[in-house]
PDB file of C-alpha atoms in Angstrom:
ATOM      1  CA  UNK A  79     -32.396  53.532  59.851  1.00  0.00           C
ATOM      2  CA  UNK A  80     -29.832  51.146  58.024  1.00  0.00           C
ATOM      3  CA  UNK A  81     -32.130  49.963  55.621  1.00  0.00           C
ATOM      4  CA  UNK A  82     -31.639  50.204  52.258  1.00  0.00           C
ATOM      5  CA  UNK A  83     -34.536  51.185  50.205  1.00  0.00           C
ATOM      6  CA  UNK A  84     -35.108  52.192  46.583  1.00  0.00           C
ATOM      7  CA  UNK A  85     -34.819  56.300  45.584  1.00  0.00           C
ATOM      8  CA  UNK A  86     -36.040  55.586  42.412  1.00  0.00           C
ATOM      9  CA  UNK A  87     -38.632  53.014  41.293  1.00  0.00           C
ATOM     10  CA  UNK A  88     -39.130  53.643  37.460  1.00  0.00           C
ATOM     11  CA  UNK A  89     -39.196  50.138  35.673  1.00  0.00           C
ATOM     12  CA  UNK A  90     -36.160  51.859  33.136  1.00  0.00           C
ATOM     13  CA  UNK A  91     -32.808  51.041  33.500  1.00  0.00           C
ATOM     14  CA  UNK A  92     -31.242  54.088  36.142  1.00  0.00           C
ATOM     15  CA  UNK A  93     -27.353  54.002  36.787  1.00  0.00           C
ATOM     16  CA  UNK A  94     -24.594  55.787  37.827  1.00  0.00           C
ATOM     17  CA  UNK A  95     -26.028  57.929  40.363  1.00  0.00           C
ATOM     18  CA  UNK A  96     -23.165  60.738  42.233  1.00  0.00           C
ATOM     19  CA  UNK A  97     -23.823  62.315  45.164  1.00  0.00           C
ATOM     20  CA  UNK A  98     -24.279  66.119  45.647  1.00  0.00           C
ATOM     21  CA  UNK A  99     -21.809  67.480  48.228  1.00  0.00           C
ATOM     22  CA  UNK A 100     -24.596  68.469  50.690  1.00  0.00           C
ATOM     23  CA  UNK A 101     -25.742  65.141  50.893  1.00  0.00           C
ATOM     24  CA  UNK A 102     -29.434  65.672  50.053  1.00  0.00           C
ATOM     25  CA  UNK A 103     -29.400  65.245  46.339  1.00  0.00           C
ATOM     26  CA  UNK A 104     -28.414  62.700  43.258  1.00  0.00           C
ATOM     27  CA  UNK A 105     -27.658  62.876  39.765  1.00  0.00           C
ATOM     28  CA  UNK A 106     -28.005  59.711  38.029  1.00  0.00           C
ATOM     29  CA  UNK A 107     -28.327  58.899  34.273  1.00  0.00           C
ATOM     30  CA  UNK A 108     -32.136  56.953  33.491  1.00  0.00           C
ATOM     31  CA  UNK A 109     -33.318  55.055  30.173  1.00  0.00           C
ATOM     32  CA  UNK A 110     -37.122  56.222  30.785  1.00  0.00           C
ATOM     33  CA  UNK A 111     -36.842  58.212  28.046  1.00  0.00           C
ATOM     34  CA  UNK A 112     -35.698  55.989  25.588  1.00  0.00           C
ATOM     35  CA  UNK A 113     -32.010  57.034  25.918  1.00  0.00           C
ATOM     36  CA  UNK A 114     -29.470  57.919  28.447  1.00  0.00           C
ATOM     37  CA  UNK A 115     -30.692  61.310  30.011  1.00  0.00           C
ATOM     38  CA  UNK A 116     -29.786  62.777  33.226  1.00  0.00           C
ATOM     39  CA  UNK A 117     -31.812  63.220  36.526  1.00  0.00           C
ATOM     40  CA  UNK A 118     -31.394  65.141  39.518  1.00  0.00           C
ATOM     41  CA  UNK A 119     -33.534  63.649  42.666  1.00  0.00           C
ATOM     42  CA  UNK A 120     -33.890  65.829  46.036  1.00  0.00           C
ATOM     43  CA  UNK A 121     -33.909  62.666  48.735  1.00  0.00           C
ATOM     44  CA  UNK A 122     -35.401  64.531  51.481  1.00  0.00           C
ATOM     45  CA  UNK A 123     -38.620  65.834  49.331  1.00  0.00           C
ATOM     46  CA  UNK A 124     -38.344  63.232  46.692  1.00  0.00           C
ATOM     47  CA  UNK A 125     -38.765  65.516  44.115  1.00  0.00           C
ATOM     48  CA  UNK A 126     -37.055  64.484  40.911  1.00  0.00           C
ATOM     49  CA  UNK A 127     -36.161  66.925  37.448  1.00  0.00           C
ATOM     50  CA  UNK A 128     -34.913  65.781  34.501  1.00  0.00           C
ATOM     51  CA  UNK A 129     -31.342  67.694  33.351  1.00  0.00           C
ATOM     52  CA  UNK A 130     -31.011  66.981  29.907  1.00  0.00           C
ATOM     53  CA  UNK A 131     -32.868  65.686  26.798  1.00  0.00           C
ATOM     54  CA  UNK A 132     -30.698  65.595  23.807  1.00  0.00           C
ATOM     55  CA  UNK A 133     -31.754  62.246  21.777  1.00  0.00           C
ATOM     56  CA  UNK A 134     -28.009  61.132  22.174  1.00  0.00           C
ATOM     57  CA  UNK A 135     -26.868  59.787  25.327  1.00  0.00           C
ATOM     58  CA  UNK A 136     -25.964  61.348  28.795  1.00  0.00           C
ATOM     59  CA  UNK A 137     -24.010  59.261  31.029  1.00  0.00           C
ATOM     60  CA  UNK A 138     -21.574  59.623  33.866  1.00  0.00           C
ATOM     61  CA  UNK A 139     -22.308  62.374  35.578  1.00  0.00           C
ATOM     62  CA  UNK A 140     -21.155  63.927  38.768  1.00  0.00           C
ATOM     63  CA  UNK A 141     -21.170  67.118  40.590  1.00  0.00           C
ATOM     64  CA  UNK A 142     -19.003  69.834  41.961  1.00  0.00           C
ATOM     65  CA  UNK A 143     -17.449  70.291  45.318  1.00  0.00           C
ATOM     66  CA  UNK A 144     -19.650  73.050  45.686  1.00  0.00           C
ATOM     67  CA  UNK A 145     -22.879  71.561  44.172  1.00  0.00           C
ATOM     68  CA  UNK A 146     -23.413  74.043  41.500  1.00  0.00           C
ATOM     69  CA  UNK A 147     -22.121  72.137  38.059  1.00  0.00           C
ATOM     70  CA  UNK A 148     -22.676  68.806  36.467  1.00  0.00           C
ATOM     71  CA  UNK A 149     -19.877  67.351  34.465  1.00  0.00           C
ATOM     72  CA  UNK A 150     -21.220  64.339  32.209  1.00  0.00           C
ATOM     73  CA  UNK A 151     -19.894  62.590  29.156  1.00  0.00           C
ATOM     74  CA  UNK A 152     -22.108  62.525  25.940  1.00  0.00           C
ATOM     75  CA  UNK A 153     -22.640  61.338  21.807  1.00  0.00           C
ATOM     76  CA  UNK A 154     -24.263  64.798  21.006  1.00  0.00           C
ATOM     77  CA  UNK A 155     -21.715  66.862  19.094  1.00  0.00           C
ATOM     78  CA  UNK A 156     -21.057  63.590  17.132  1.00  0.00           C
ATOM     79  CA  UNK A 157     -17.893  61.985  19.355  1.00  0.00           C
ATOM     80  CA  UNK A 158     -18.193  61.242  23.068  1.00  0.00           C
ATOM     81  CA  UNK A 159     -17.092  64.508  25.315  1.00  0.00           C
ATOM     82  CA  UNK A 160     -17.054  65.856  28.527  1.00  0.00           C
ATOM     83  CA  UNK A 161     -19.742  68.573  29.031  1.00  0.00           C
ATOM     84  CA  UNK A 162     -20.410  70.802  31.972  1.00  0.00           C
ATOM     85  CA  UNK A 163     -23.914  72.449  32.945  1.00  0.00           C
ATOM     86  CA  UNK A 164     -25.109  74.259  36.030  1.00  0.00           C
ATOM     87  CA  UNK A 165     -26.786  72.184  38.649  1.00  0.00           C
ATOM     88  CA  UNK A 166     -29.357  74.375  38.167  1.00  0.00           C
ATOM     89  CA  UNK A 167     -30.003  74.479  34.626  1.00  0.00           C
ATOM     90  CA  UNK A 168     -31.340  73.181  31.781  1.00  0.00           C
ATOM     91  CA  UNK A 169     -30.057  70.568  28.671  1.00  0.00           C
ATOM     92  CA  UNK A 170     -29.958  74.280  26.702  1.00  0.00           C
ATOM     93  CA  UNK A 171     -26.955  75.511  29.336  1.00  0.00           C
ATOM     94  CA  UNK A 172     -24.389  72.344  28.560  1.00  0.00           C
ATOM     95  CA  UNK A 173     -21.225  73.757  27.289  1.00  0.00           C
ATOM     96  CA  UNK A 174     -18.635  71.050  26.056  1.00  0.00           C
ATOM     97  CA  UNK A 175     -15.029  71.098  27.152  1.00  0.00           C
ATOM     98  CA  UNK A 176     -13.288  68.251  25.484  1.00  0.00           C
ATOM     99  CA  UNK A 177     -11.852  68.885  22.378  1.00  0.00           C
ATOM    100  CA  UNK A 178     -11.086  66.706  19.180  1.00  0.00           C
ATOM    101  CA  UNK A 179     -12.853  63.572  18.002  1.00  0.00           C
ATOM    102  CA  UNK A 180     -11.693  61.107  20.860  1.00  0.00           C
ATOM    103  CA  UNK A 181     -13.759  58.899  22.775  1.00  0.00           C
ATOM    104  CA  UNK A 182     -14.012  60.931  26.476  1.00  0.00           C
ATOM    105  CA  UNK A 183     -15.885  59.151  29.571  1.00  0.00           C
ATOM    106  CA  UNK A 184     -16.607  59.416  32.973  1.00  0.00           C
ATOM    107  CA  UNK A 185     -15.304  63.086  34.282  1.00  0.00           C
ATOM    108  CA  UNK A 186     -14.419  64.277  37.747  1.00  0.00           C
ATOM    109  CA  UNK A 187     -14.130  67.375  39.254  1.00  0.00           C
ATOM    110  CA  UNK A 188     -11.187  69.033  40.823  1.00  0.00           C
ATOM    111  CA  UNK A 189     -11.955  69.981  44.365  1.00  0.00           C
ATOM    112  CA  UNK A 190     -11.521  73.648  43.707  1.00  0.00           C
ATOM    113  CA  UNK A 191     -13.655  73.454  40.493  1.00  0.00           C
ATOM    114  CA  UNK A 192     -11.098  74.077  38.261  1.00  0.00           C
ATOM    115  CA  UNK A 193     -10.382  70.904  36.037  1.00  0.00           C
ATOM    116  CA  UNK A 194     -11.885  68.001  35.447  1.00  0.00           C
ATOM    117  CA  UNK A 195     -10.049  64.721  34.925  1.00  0.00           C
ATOM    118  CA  UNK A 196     -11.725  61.976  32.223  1.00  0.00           C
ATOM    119  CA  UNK A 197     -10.572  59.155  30.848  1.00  0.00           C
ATOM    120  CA  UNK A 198     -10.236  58.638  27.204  1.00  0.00           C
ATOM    121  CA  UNK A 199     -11.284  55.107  25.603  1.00  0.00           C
ATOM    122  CA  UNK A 200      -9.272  54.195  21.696  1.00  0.00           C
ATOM    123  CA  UNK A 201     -12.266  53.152  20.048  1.00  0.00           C
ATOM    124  CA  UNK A 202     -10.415  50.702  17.699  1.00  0.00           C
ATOM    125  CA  UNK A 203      -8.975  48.182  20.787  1.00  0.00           C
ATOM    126  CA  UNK A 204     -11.326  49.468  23.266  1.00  0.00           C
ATOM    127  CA  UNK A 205      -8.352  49.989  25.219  1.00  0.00           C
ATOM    128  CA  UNK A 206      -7.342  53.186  27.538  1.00  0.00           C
ATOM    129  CA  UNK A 207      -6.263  56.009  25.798  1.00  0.00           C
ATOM    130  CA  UNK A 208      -5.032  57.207  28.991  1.00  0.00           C
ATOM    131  CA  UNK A 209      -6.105  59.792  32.205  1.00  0.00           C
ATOM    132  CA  UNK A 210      -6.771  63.557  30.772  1.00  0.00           C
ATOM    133  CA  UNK A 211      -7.174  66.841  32.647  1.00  0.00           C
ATOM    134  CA  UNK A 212      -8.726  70.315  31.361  1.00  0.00           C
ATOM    135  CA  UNK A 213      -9.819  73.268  32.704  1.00  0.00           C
ATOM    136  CA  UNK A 214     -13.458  73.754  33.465  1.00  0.00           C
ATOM    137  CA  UNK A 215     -13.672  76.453  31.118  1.00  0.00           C
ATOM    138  CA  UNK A 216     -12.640  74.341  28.184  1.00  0.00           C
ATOM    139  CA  UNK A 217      -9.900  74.217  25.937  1.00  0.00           C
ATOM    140  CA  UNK A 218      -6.535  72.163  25.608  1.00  0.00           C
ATOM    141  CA  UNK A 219      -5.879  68.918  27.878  1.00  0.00           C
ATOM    142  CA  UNK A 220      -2.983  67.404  28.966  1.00  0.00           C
ATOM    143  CA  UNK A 221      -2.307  63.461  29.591  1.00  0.00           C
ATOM    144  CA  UNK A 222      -1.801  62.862  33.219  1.00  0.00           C
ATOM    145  CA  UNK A 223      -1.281  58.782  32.571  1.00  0.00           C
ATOM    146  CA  UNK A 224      -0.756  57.052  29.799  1.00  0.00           C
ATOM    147  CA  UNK A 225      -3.550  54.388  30.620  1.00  0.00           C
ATOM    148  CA  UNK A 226      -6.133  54.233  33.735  1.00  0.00           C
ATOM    149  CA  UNK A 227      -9.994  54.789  33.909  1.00  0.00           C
ATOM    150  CA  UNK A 228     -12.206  56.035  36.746  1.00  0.00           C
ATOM    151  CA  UNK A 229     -10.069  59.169  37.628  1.00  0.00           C
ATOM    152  CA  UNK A 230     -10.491  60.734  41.112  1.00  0.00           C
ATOM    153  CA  UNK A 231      -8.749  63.895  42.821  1.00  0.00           C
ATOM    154  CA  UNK A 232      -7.687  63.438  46.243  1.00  0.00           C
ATOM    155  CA  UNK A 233      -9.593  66.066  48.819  1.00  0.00           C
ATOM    156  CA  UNK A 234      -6.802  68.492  48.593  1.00  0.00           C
ATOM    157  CA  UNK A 235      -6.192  67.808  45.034  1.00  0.00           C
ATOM    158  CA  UNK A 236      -2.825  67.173  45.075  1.00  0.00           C
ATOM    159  CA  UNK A 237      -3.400  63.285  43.370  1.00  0.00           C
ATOM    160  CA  UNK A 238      -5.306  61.984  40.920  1.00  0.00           C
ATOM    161  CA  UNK A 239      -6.305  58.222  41.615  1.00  0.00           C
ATOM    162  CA  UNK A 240      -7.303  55.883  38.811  1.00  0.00           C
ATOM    163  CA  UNK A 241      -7.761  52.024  38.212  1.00  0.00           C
ATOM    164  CA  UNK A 242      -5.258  50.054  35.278  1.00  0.00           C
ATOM    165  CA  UNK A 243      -4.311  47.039  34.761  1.00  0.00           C
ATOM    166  CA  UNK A 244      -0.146  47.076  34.630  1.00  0.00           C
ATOM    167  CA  UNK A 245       1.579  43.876  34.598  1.00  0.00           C
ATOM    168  CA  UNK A 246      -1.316  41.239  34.080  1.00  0.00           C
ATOM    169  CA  UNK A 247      -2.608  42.960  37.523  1.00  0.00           C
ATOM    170  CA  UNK A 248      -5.663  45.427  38.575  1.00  0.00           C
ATOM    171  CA  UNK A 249      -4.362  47.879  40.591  1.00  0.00           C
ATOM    172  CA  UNK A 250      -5.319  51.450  41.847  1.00  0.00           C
ATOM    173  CA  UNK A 251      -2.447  54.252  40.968  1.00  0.00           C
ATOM    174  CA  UNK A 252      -1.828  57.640  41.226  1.00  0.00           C
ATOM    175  CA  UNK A 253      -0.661  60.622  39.679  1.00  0.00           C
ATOM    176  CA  UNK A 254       0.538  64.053  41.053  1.00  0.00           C
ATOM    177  CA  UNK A 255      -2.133  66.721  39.939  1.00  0.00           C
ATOM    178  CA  UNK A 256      -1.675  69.258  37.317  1.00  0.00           C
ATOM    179  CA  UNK A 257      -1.553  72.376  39.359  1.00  0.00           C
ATOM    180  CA  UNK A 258      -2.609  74.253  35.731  1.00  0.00           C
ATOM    181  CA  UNK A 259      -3.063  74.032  32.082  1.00  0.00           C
ATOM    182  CA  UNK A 260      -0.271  75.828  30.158  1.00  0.00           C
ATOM    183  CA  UNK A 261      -1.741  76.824  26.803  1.00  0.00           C
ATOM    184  CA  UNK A 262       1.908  77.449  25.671  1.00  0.00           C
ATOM    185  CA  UNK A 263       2.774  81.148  23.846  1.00  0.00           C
ATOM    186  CA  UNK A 264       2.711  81.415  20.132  1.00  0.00           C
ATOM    187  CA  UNK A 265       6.555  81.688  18.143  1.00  0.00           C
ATOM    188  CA  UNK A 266       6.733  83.812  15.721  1.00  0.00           C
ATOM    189  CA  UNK A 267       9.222  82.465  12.700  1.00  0.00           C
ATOM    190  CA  UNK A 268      10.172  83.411   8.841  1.00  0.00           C
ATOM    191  CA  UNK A 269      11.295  80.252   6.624  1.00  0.00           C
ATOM    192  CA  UNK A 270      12.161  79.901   3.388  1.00  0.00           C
ATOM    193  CA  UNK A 271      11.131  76.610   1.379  1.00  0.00           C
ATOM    194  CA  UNK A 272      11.864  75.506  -1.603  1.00  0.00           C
ATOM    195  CA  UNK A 273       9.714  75.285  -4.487  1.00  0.00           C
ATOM    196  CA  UNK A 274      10.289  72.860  -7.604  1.00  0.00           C
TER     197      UNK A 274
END
C-alpha cells in the first residue's frame, strides 16, 4: 500500500526489530516488561509471543537464514554474551556461545548457519574491542578486525561488513570470512623447572 503503519502499539519502549527470512515475521526487543525481553510478531495474523523472560536484558536479536534460531546478546550469566535459541522455543532453550567475561553485542548470522559474527565493546573506554566470529555451537572465537561494530556477512558469506571509524572518518569495511574455527590440537611436552 506504501503506507507505513505501526506493527506494534504498546506505550513501552520496542527496538531493534530483524526480519525473519520469509518475510512474515519480526523479532524485536520490548521494555513492557520492565526490562529488555524479546518478541516475535507474525505480521500477517498479528499474533505476537514473547521469547524470553530472564529479569536481565535481551537485546539485539536477529534470525537465521533459515528462520529457525534467534541469536541475541544478553546480562544473564553475569557479562554481556551472545546466546542462541530456536525460533520456536522458549527463554528455557537459550544456550550461550560467547565465552569469557567480555562485553559481546549485536550478533549476526552466517548465511549457512554456522557462525555468528558480534562485536565486542572494552567496557573501560567504551571503545571497540574489535569484530569476533564463533561457531553456532559455541566455543572459541577468533578476531576478524581489530575494531568495527554492526557486523554483517555478505549473501554468500565470503565478507564480513562492519562500520569503524579509521582516520577521524566513519566508514563501512570489510573483512574476508573465516571459512572455520580451528580449535588448534593439544602438545604434549615434559619440562624441567627449577625449584629454590
Amino acid at each position: 500500500t506504501k503506507e507505513s503503519k505501526p506493527v506494534t502499539d504498546d506505550k513501552a519502549d520496542e527496538a531493534f526489530a530483524s526480519w525473519a527470512p520469509d518475510g512474515r515475521r519480526i523479532v524485536y526487543t520490548s521494555q513492557r516488561t520492565g526490562n529488555k525481553d524479546l518478541m516475535i510478531r507474525d505480521l500477517e495474523s498479528g499474533e505476537e509471543r514473547q521469547v524470553t523472560r530472564d529479569p536481565k536484558d535481551d537485546d539485539d536479536a536477529c534470525f537465521s537464514a533459515d528462520g529457525q534460531w534467534i541469536a541475541f546478546d544478553s546480562g544473564r550469566s553475569g557479562s554481556q554474551a551472545i546466546y542462541v535459541l530456536p525460533a520456536a522455543g522458549n527463554d528455557g532453550q537459550a544456550r550461550r556461545v560467547t565465552s569469557g567475561a567480555g562485553f559481546f553485542q549485536v550478533p549476526s548470522f552466517s548465511p549457512d548457519g554456522t557462525m555468528i559474527a558480534y562485536e565486542e565493546v572494552d567496557q573501560a573506554s567504551g571503545q571497540s574491542g574489535g569484530i569476533w566470529a564463533v561457531k553456532t555451537s559455541g566455543g572459541p572465537a577468533i578476531q576478524i578486525s581489530r575494531d568495527g561494530s554492526a557486523a554483517s556477512w555478505s549473501p554468500r558469506g565470503d565478507w564480513v561488513y562492519f562500520t569503524a571509524e579509521r582516520d577521524g572518518e566513519q566508514g563501512i569495511y570489510r573483512v574476508r570470512a573465516p571459512q572455520s574455527i580451528e580449535v588448534g590440537e593439544r602438545v604434549a611436552f615434559l619440562g624441567r623447572v627449577p625449584v629454590d
